[in-house]
Coordinates of C-alpha atoms in Angstrom, one line a residue:
M1 CA -38.6 4.1 -17.1
S2 CA -36.0 6.9 -17.3
R3 CA -35.4 9.0 -14.2
K4 CA -35.1 12.8 -14.1
P5 CA -31.8 14.4 -13.7
E6 CA -31.3 15.7 -10.2
G7 CA -31.7 19.3 -11.3
E8 CA -35.3 18.5 -12.2
L9 CA -36.3 16.9 -9.0
S10 CA -39.1 18.4 -7.0
G11 CA -38.2 20.6 -4.1
P12 CA -36.8 24.1 -3.7
P13 CA -36.7 26.2 -6.9
S14 CA -34.0 25.4 -9.4
N15 CA -30.8 27.4 -9.3
S16 CA -27.3 27.3 -10.6
F17 CA -26.3 24.4 -8.3
D18 CA -29.0 22.2 -9.7
K19 CA -27.9 22.9 -13.2
V20 CA -24.3 22.1 -12.4
F21 CA -25.2 18.9 -10.6
A22 CA -27.7 17.4 -13.0
V23 CA -26.0 14.0 -13.0
A24 CA -27.8 10.7 -12.4
P25 CA -26.3 8.2 -9.9
T26 CA -24.0 5.5 -11.4
A27 CA -26.0 2.5 -12.5
V28 CA -25.2 -1.0 -11.4
V29 CA -24.3 -2.5 -14.8
N30 CA -22.0 -5.2 -13.7
R31 CA -21.9 -6.3 -10.1
L32 CA -18.2 -7.2 -10.1
Q33 CA -17.1 -4.2 -11.9
S34 CA -19.2 -1.8 -9.8
R35 CA -18.1 -3.5 -6.6
K36 CA -14.5 -2.9 -7.5
M37 CA -15.2 0.7 -8.4
L38 CA -17.0 1.4 -5.2
S39 CA -14.2 -0.1 -3.1
G40 CA -11.9 2.4 -4.7
T41 CA -10.0 -0.1 -6.8
I42 CA -9.3 1.1 -10.3
W43 CA -10.2 -1.8 -12.6
A44 CA -8.3 -3.3 -15.5
I45 CA -5.3 -4.0 -13.2
P46 CA -2.3 -5.1 -15.2
K47 CA -2.0 -8.9 -14.8
R48 CA 1.7 -9.0 -15.5
V49 CA 2.5 -7.4 -12.1
P50 CA 1.5 -9.8 -9.3
P51 CA 0.8 -8.3 -5.8
A52 CA 3.8 -10.2 -4.3
T53 CA 6.1 -8.1 -6.5
F54 CA 5.2 -5.0 -4.5
A55 CA 5.0 -6.6 -1.1
Q56 CA 8.7 -6.5 -0.5
R57 CA 9.0 -2.9 -1.6
V58 CA 5.9 -1.3 -0.3
Q59 CA 5.3 -0.5 3.4
D60 CA 1.9 0.4 4.9
T61 CA 2.7 2.7 7.8
S62 CA -0.7 2.2 9.5
S63 CA -0.3 0.3 12.8
P64 CA -2.7 -2.5 13.8
E65 CA -4.0 -0.3 16.6
E66 CA -4.7 2.5 14.2
M67 CA -6.5 0.2 11.8
G68 CA -8.5 -1.3 14.6
E69 CA -9.6 2.1 15.8
K70 CA -10.6 3.2 12.4
Q71 CA -12.7 0.1 11.9
K72 CA -14.3 0.5 15.4
N73 CA -15.2 4.1 14.7
S74 CA -16.8 3.1 11.3
E75 CA -18.7 0.1 12.7
H76 CA -20.2 2.0 15.7
L77 CA -21.6 5.0 13.8
R78 CA -25.1 5.5 15.0
A79 CA -28.0 5.3 12.6
K80 CA -28.8 9.0 13.1
D81 CA -25.2 9.9 12.1
T82 CA -25.5 8.3 8.7
I83 CA -27.7 8.6 5.6
L84 CA -28.5 5.9 3.0
L85 CA -28.8 6.6 -0.7
A86 CA -32.0 5.0 -2.1
K87 CA -32.4 4.0 -5.7
G88 CA -32.5 7.0 -7.9
E89 CA -30.8 9.3 -5.4
G90 CA -27.6 11.2 -5.7
V91 CA -25.6 13.1 -3.1
F92 CA -27.3 16.3 -3.9
T93 CA -30.7 14.7 -3.4
V94 CA -29.9 13.4 0.1
A95 CA -28.2 16.8 0.9
R96 CA -31.7 18.4 0.5
K97 CA -32.9 16.1 3.3
I98 CA -30.4 17.5 5.7
K99 CA -31.8 20.8 7.0
I100 CA -29.2 23.2 8.3
K101 CA -30.2 26.8 9.0
D102 CA -28.7 29.3 6.5
I103 CA -26.8 26.5 4.7
H104 CA -27.5 25.7 1.0
P105 CA -27.9 22.1 -0.1
G106 CA -24.9 22.6 -2.4
Q107 CA -22.7 23.3 0.6
I108 CA -24.0 20.2 2.3
A109 CA -23.5 18.0 -0.8
V110 CA -19.9 19.1 -1.0
A111 CA -19.4 18.5 2.7
L112 CA -20.8 15.0 2.4
W113 CA -18.5 14.3 -0.5
I114 CA -15.4 15.5 1.4
K115 CA -16.3 13.5 4.5
N116 CA -17.0 10.3 2.5
I117 CA -14.7 10.7 -0.5
D118 CA -13.4 7.1 -0.2
K119 CA -17.0 5.9 -1.1
F120 CA -17.1 7.8 -4.4
I121 CA -15.9 6.2 -7.7
Y122 CA -12.6 7.8 -8.7
G123 CA -13.1 10.1 -5.7
N124 CA -15.6 12.1 -7.9
I125 CA -18.7 13.6 -6.3
N126 CA -20.8 12.2 -9.2
G127 CA -19.5 8.6 -8.7
I128 CA -22.0 7.4 -6.1
Q129 CA -24.3 4.4 -6.2
P130 CA -27.6 3.4 -4.5
N131 CA -27.4 1.7 -1.1
T132 CA -24.2 3.6 -0.2
R133 CA -24.3 4.8 3.5
L134 CA -22.7 8.2 4.1
D135 CA -21.4 9.4 7.4
K136 CA -23.0 12.8 8.2
F137 CA -21.7 13.2 11.8
G138 CA -20.5 16.8 12.3
I139 CA -21.6 17.7 8.8
E140 CA -23.0 21.1 10.0
K141 CA -19.6 22.4 11.0
L142 CA -17.9 21.3 7.7
A143 CA -20.7 22.6 5.5
A144 CA -20.5 26.0 7.3
K145 CA -16.9 26.4 6.2
I146 CA -17.8 25.9 2.5
D147 CA -19.3 29.1 1.1
L148 CA -21.7 29.0 -1.9
Q149 CA -19.0 30.0 -4.4
T150 CA -16.7 27.2 -3.2
A151 CA -19.5 24.7 -3.5
K152 CA -20.4 25.9 -7.1
N153 CA -16.7 25.7 -8.1
V154 CA -16.4 22.2 -6.7
L155 CA -19.5 21.0 -8.4
S156 CA -18.5 22.5 -11.8
G157 CA -15.0 21.0 -11.6
Q158 CA -16.3 17.6 -10.6
L159 CA -18.8 17.5 -13.4
H160 CA -16.1 18.4 -15.9
E161 CA -13.9 15.5 -14.7
W162 CA -16.9 13.1 -14.6
K163 CA -17.5 13.8 -18.3
L164 CA -13.9 13.0 -19.0
T165 CA -14.2 9.6 -17.4
K166 CA -17.2 8.8 -19.6
R167 CA -15.6 9.9 -22.9
K168 CA -15.0 7.3 -25.6
P169 CA -11.5 7.5 -27.1
G170 CA -11.4 8.3 -30.8
K171 CA -10.2 5.7 -33.3
G172 CA -7.3 8.0 -34.3
E173 CA -6.3 8.8 -30.8
K174 CA -2.7 7.9 -30.5
A175 CA 0.7 9.2 -29.2
E176 CA 0.5 12.4 -27.3
T177 CA 2.8 15.3 -28.1
S178 CA 5.6 15.5 -25.5
V179 CA 5.6 18.5 -23.1
Q180 CA 8.6 18.9 -20.8
E181 CA 7.9 19.4 -17.1
I182 CA 9.7 22.4 -15.6
P183 CA 11.3 22.1 -12.1
L184 CA 9.3 22.6 -8.9
P185 CA 9.7 26.1 -7.3
V186 CA 11.0 24.4 -4.1
E187 CA 13.7 22.7 -6.3
R188 CA 15.0 26.1 -7.2
M189 CA 15.2 27.5 -3.7
N190 CA 18.5 28.3 -2.1
N191 CA 19.3 27.8 1.6
V192 CA 16.2 25.6 2.0
A193 CA 18.1 23.3 4.4
S194 CA 18.1 26.0 7.1
I195 CA 14.6 27.3 6.7
F196 CA 13.4 25.9 10.0
D197 CA 16.5 26.8 12.1
W198 CA 15.0 30.0 13.5
I199 CA 12.0 28.4 15.2
S200 CA 13.7 27.0 18.3
G201 CA 15.2 30.4 19.2
W202 CA 12.0 32.2 18.3
K203 CA 10.0 29.9 20.6
S204 CA 12.5 29.9 23.6
S205 CA 12.9 33.7 23.5
W206 CA 9.1 34.1 23.7
E207 CA 8.9 31.7 26.6
K208 CA 11.7 33.6 28.4
N209 CA 10.1 37.1 27.7
D210 CA 13.4 38.0 25.9
I211 CA 11.9 40.7 23.6
E212 CA 15.2 41.9 22.2
R213 CA 16.3 38.4 21.1
H214 CA 12.8 37.5 19.9
I215 CA 12.5 40.6 17.7
S216 CA 15.9 39.7 16.1
F217 CA 14.1 36.9 14.2
Y218 CA 12.1 39.5 12.3
R219 CA 13.0 41.2 9.1
E220 CA 14.4 44.7 9.5
K221 CA 12.8 46.5 6.6
V222 CA 10.6 45.9 3.6
S223 CA 12.3 47.8 0.8
E224 CA 15.4 49.8 0.0
N225 CA 13.1 52.3 -1.8
S226 CA 13.6 55.5 0.2
S227 CA 11.2 57.5 -1.9
S228 CA 8.2 55.8 -0.3
V229 CA 7.2 55.4 3.3
Q230 CA 7.7 51.8 4.4
E231 CA 6.7 50.2 7.7
N232 CA 9.5 48.6 9.7
P233 CA 8.3 45.1 10.5
A234 CA 10.8 44.7 13.2
Q235 CA 9.7 47.9 15.0
E236 CA 6.0 47.1 14.5
S237 CA 6.6 43.5 15.8
F238 CA 8.6 44.9 18.8
V239 CA 5.7 47.1 19.9
R240 CA 3.1 44.4 19.3
K241 CA 5.2 41.6 20.9
K242 CA 6.2 43.8 23.9
T243 CA 2.5 44.4 24.6
L244 CA 1.8 40.7 24.3
F245 CA 4.7 39.8 26.6
L246 CA 3.5 42.2 29.3
K247 CA -0.1 41.1 29.0
F248 CA 0.6 37.3 29.0
P249 CA 4.0 36.8 30.9
N250 CA 5.7 33.5 31.3
P251 CA 3.9 31.6 28.6
R252 CA 4.6 28.0 27.4
L253 CA 4.5 27.2 23.7
S254 CA 4.2 23.8 22.0
V255 CA 4.5 23.6 18.2
S256 CA 3.8 20.7 15.9
S257 CA 6.0 19.4 13.1
K258 CA 6.7 22.2 10.6
N259 CA 5.8 22.2 6.9
L260 CA 7.1 24.3 4.1
I261 CA 4.5 25.6 1.7
L262 CA 5.1 27.9 -1.3
K263 CA 2.5 30.5 -2.3
Q264 CA 3.2 32.7 -5.3
G265 CA 6.9 31.6 -5.0
M266 CA 7.2 32.8 -1.4
P267 CA 8.1 30.3 1.3
W268 CA 5.7 29.9 4.3
V269 CA 6.5 27.9 7.3
V270 CA 3.3 26.4 8.7
F271 CA 2.7 24.6 12.0
E272 CA 0.2 24.2 14.8
Q273 CA 0.8 26.4 17.8
Y274 CA -0.4 25.8 21.4
F275 CA 0.0 28.9 23.7
F276 CA -0.5 28.7 27.4
S277 CA -0.3 31.4 30.1
E278 CA -2.1 32.2 33.3
S279 CA -4.7 34.3 31.6
L280 CA -4.7 33.0 28.0
K281 CA -4.9 29.6 26.4
S282 CA -5.1 29.3 22.6
K283 CA -4.3 26.9 19.8
G284 CA -4.4 27.2 16.1
T285 CA -2.4 27.3 12.9
K286 CA 0.6 29.7 12.6
E287 CA 1.7 30.6 9.0
V288 CA 5.0 32.5 8.8
R289 CA 6.4 34.0 5.6
V290 CA 10.1 34.1 5.6
V291 CA 12.8 35.8 3.5
W292 CA 16.5 35.3 3.2
E293 CA 18.2 38.4 4.5
N294 CA 21.8 39.1 5.6
G295 CA 22.7 35.4 5.5
T296 CA 19.8 34.0 7.5
W297 CA 16.0 33.5 7.3
K298 CA 13.9 36.3 8.8
I299 CA 10.2 36.5 9.5
D300 CA 8.6 38.8 7.0
K301 CA 4.9 38.2 7.9
E302 CA 3.0 36.0 10.3
K303 CA -0.6 35.0 10.6
F304 CA -2.3 33.0 13.4
Y305 CA -5.6 31.3 12.7
A306 CA -7.1 30.4 16.1
E307 CA -9.4 27.5 16.6
K308 CA -12.7 28.6 18.0
T309 CA -13.0 25.7 20.4
K310 CA -12.1 26.5 24.0
V311 CA -8.7 25.2 25.2
T312 CA -9.0 23.8 28.7
G313 CA -7.1 21.4 30.9
L314 CA -4.0 21.1 28.7
D315 CA -1.7 23.5 30.4
N316 CA -0.8 21.3 33.4
S317 CA 0.2 18.4 31.2
L318 CA 2.2 20.8 29.0
R319 CA 4.2 21.8 32.1
R320 CA 4.8 18.2 33.0
K321 CA 6.2 17.1 29.7
K322 CA 6.9 18.4 26.3
I323 CA 3.9 18.1 24.0
L324 CA 4.4 18.0 20.2
P325 CA 0.9 17.8 18.6
E326 CA 0.9 15.3 15.8
N327 CA 0.5 17.1 12.4
K328 CA 0.1 14.8 9.4
F329 CA -0.7 16.1 6.0
P330 CA -3.7 14.2 4.5
F331 CA -5.1 17.0 2.3
V332 CA -4.1 18.0 -1.2
I333 CA -5.4 20.6 -3.6
H334 CA -7.1 19.0 -6.7
V335 CA -6.6 21.8 -9.2
S336 CA -7.9 20.3 -12.4
S337 CA -8.5 17.2 -14.5
H338 CA -7.4 16.6 -18.2
S339 CA -8.0 14.1 -20.9
N340 CA -4.3 13.8 -21.8
K341 CA -0.9 14.0 -20.2
P342 CA 0.5 17.0 -22.1
E343 CA -2.5 19.1 -21.2
A344 CA -2.0 18.2 -17.5
I345 CA 1.7 19.0 -17.6
F346 CA 1.0 22.3 -19.3
A347 CA -1.4 23.2 -16.6
S348 CA 1.0 22.1 -13.9
N349 CA 3.9 24.1 -15.5
N350 CA 1.7 27.2 -15.4
L351 CA 1.2 26.7 -11.7
R352 CA 4.9 26.0 -11.1
G353 CA 5.8 29.1 -13.1
N354 CA 3.5 31.1 -10.7
G355 CA 5.3 29.7 -7.6
Y356 CA 3.2 26.7 -6.6
D357 CA 4.5 23.2 -6.1
S358 CA 2.1 21.3 -8.4
Y359 CA 2.4 17.8 -9.8
T360 CA 0.4 15.5 -12.1
A361 CA -0.9 11.9 -11.6
P362 CA -2.8 9.5 -13.9
V363 CA -6.1 8.0 -13.0
R364 CA -7.0 4.8 -14.8
V365 CA -10.7 4.7 -15.6
S366 CA -10.8 1.7 -17.9
K367 CA -8.5 -0.3 -20.2
D368 CA -8.9 2.4 -22.9
V369 CA -9.6 5.6 -20.8
Q370 CA -7.2 7.4 -18.6
I371 CA -7.5 10.9 -17.1
Y372 CA -4.8 13.1 -15.6
R373 CA -5.1 15.2 -12.4
V374 CA -3.1 18.2 -11.3
Y375 CA -2.5 18.5 -7.5
I376 CA -0.7 21.0 -5.3
G377 CA 1.2 20.2 -2.1
R378 CA 0.3 18.5 1.2
F379 CA -1.7 20.1 4.0
A380 CA -2.6 19.4 7.6
N381 CA -6.3 20.2 7.3
W382 CA -9.0 21.5 5.0
D383 CA -8.8 25.1 6.2
Q384 CA -5.0 25.3 5.6
A385 CA -5.4 24.0 2.0
H386 CA -8.5 26.1 1.3
R387 CA -6.6 29.3 2.1
V388 CA -4.2 28.4 -0.8
V389 CA -7.3 27.6 -3.0
Q390 CA -8.7 31.0 -2.4
T391 CA -5.4 32.6 -3.5
L392 CA -5.5 30.5 -6.7
W393 CA -9.1 31.8 -7.3
R394 CA -8.1 35.4 -6.7
K395 CA -5.2 35.1 -9.1
S396 CA -7.4 33.4 -11.7
L397 CA -5.0 30.4 -11.8
A398 CA -7.5 27.6 -11.0
R399 CA -11.2 28.2 -11.1
H400 CA -12.2 24.7 -10.0
A401 CA -9.4 24.0 -7.5
T402 CA -10.6 22.4 -4.3
A403 CA -9.1 20.9 -1.1
I404 CA -9.7 17.2 -0.7
P405 CA -8.6 14.4 1.7
Y406 CA -6.3 12.1 -0.3
P407 CA -4.3 10.7 2.7
F408 CA -2.0 8.3 0.8
T409 CA 1.0 8.7 -1.5
L410 CA 4.0 6.9 -2.7
Q411 CA 7.3 7.9 -1.2
V412 CA 10.2 7.3 -3.6
G413 CA 13.7 6.5 -2.4
E414 CA 15.3 7.9 0.7
V415 CA 17.1 11.3 0.6
D416 CA 18.8 13.3 3.3
S417 CA 19.6 16.5 1.5
I418 CA 18.1 18.9 -1.0
V419 CA 20.8 18.0 -3.4
K420 CA 19.9 14.3 -3.4
A421 CA 16.2 15.2 -3.6
R422 CA 16.8 17.3 -6.7
E423 CA 18.8 14.4 -8.3
L424 CA 16.0 11.9 -7.6
I425 CA 13.3 14.3 -8.9
E426 CA 15.3 14.7 -12.1
E427 CA 15.6 10.9 -12.5
L428 CA 11.8 10.6 -12.1
R429 CA 11.3 13.5 -14.6
L430 CA 13.5 11.7 -17.2
K431 CA 11.1 8.7 -16.9
E432 CA 8.1 11.2 -17.3
I433 CA 6.9 10.6 -13.7
S434 CA 5.8 13.8 -12.0
S435 CA 6.7 14.2 -8.3
F436 CA 6.4 16.5 -5.3
L437 CA 9.1 17.5 -2.8
S438 CA 7.9 17.7 0.8
V439 CA 10.1 19.7 3.1
S440 CA 9.2 19.4 6.8
S441 CA 10.8 19.3 10.2
G442 CA 9.8 17.6 13.5
E443 CA 11.2 16.2 16.7
P444 CA 13.5 14.4 17.1
E445 CA 14.4 13.7 13.4
G446 CA 14.9 17.3 12.3
I447 CA 14.5 18.4 8.7
K448 CA 13.1 15.9 6.2
F449 CA 13.2 15.9 2.4
E450 CA 10.7 13.4 1.0
V451 CA 9.8 12.8 -2.7
F452 CA 6.2 11.9 -3.2
V453 CA 4.4 10.6 -6.3
G454 CA 0.7 10.7 -6.7
A455 CA -2.2 11.3 -4.2
F456 CA -4.8 8.6 -3.4
K457 CA -8.0 8.2 -1.4
K458 CA -7.2 4.5 -1.0
L459 CA -4.0 2.5 -1.2
D460 CA -5.4 0.3 -3.9
N461 CA -5.6 3.3 -6.2
A462 CA -1.8 3.5 -6.4
I463 CA -1.5 0.3 -8.5
W464 CA -0.8 2.0 -11.9
L465 CA 1.8 4.4 -10.6
M466 CA 3.4 1.6 -8.6
K467 CA 3.7 -0.3 -11.9
E468 CA 5.4 2.8 -13.5
L469 CA 7.9 3.1 -10.7
E470 CA 8.6 -0.6 -10.7
Q471 CA 9.4 -0.5 -14.4
G472 CA 11.6 2.6 -13.9
G473 CA 13.7 0.8 -11.3
F474 CA 12.7 3.0 -8.4
N475 CA 12.3 1.9 -4.8
F476 CA 9.2 3.1 -3.1
K477 CA 6.7 2.6 -0.3
K478 CA 3.1 3.5 0.4
I479 CA 2.7 6.0 3.2
S480 CA 0.2 8.3 4.8
P481 CA 2.4 11.5 5.3

């Protein structure tokens, strides 16, 4: 007996979300095949490359303690914090069972997917099977962040990709026309090696209430165009910071590792900031746009996104020792999916031309079917990535872009300068392997240039790109950046 598409199930009146998400759960056709797919393993693994070949080259950076903690947390989820998919149900169906005031089921469905993405075939929201248990702990907070338009964009994009995975290759489908990948925007940046140098002085001058030195880190003026009235960022910052210094004297600041993100070709330095004074405690994400002016990097614009949770009990420990909050980058932006490589490179080139560090990666669906995804960057959390997604939407660059947790990647080689990073990226490009250059800085290692290939929800998903790198003669290791 055939089942109805989810858009026709009984419940609240049909709307655009139901139409978008009218996809039946994946059927269990073959137990072995489906089990591999559920586990995140892309099947049709090449037999000529034995696992031992990679064991000497690949390093899993997860410690035994971390793995044990992850397993403990997973095993001790309470029944009320999970939801089980029954036969004939999809994620949108179970989302309707979770009642959250003023939150649409589409928002809940997307939140469930993001929180449990490792349980979906190919990481696609439609790739879910019966008897899958989903973690819904804290789902209210995540769903509230996802507005209706975001949910609709995600569902549309995921449905498009799901249809690509189900397509049957035509008999005449053969060699793809070559499209040359253009350089990453960060590759073309000058003076990138010193882009974090100002932070130490900026931080210490704030802690010492040295307003004159502090304001010296800000750009002096916006434009040389004297015919228009331009604000002076330095003067504006002087007034604002002086007020802040007087109101909250003798603060202590702690900042996380710093990450370079390019938006519309402009460099932004992003880090987590913890601020403590006698009368104010705050933490959140600081995003600082910088420009090269008079031989040094200057602050052109800064934004602080405060966490709403109350900060308590941390100032004493901060005064006893230096705290550097850990800031890993598990999120990427999944921009689009394509049926062939040239189409994906063309889409990525368009993003690179508009000032975004995009890259492509293949996803093996079966022996005969492969799709190509376009990603952007590496981000510390969903909110940080979603702010870039919103910019892409506003500029009509990526209608279906969405932030997703793909915590694993392949780090290729070891480089210690931007020059060596450029050389390695060019070598990869000659082998038709797309890559991403991560530029970050932390204590005590300082600035790091890391070349990444691909983005994965599980380590097993890296097998095909590992094979390409192996054949190209590249050293690499699996990491969680």
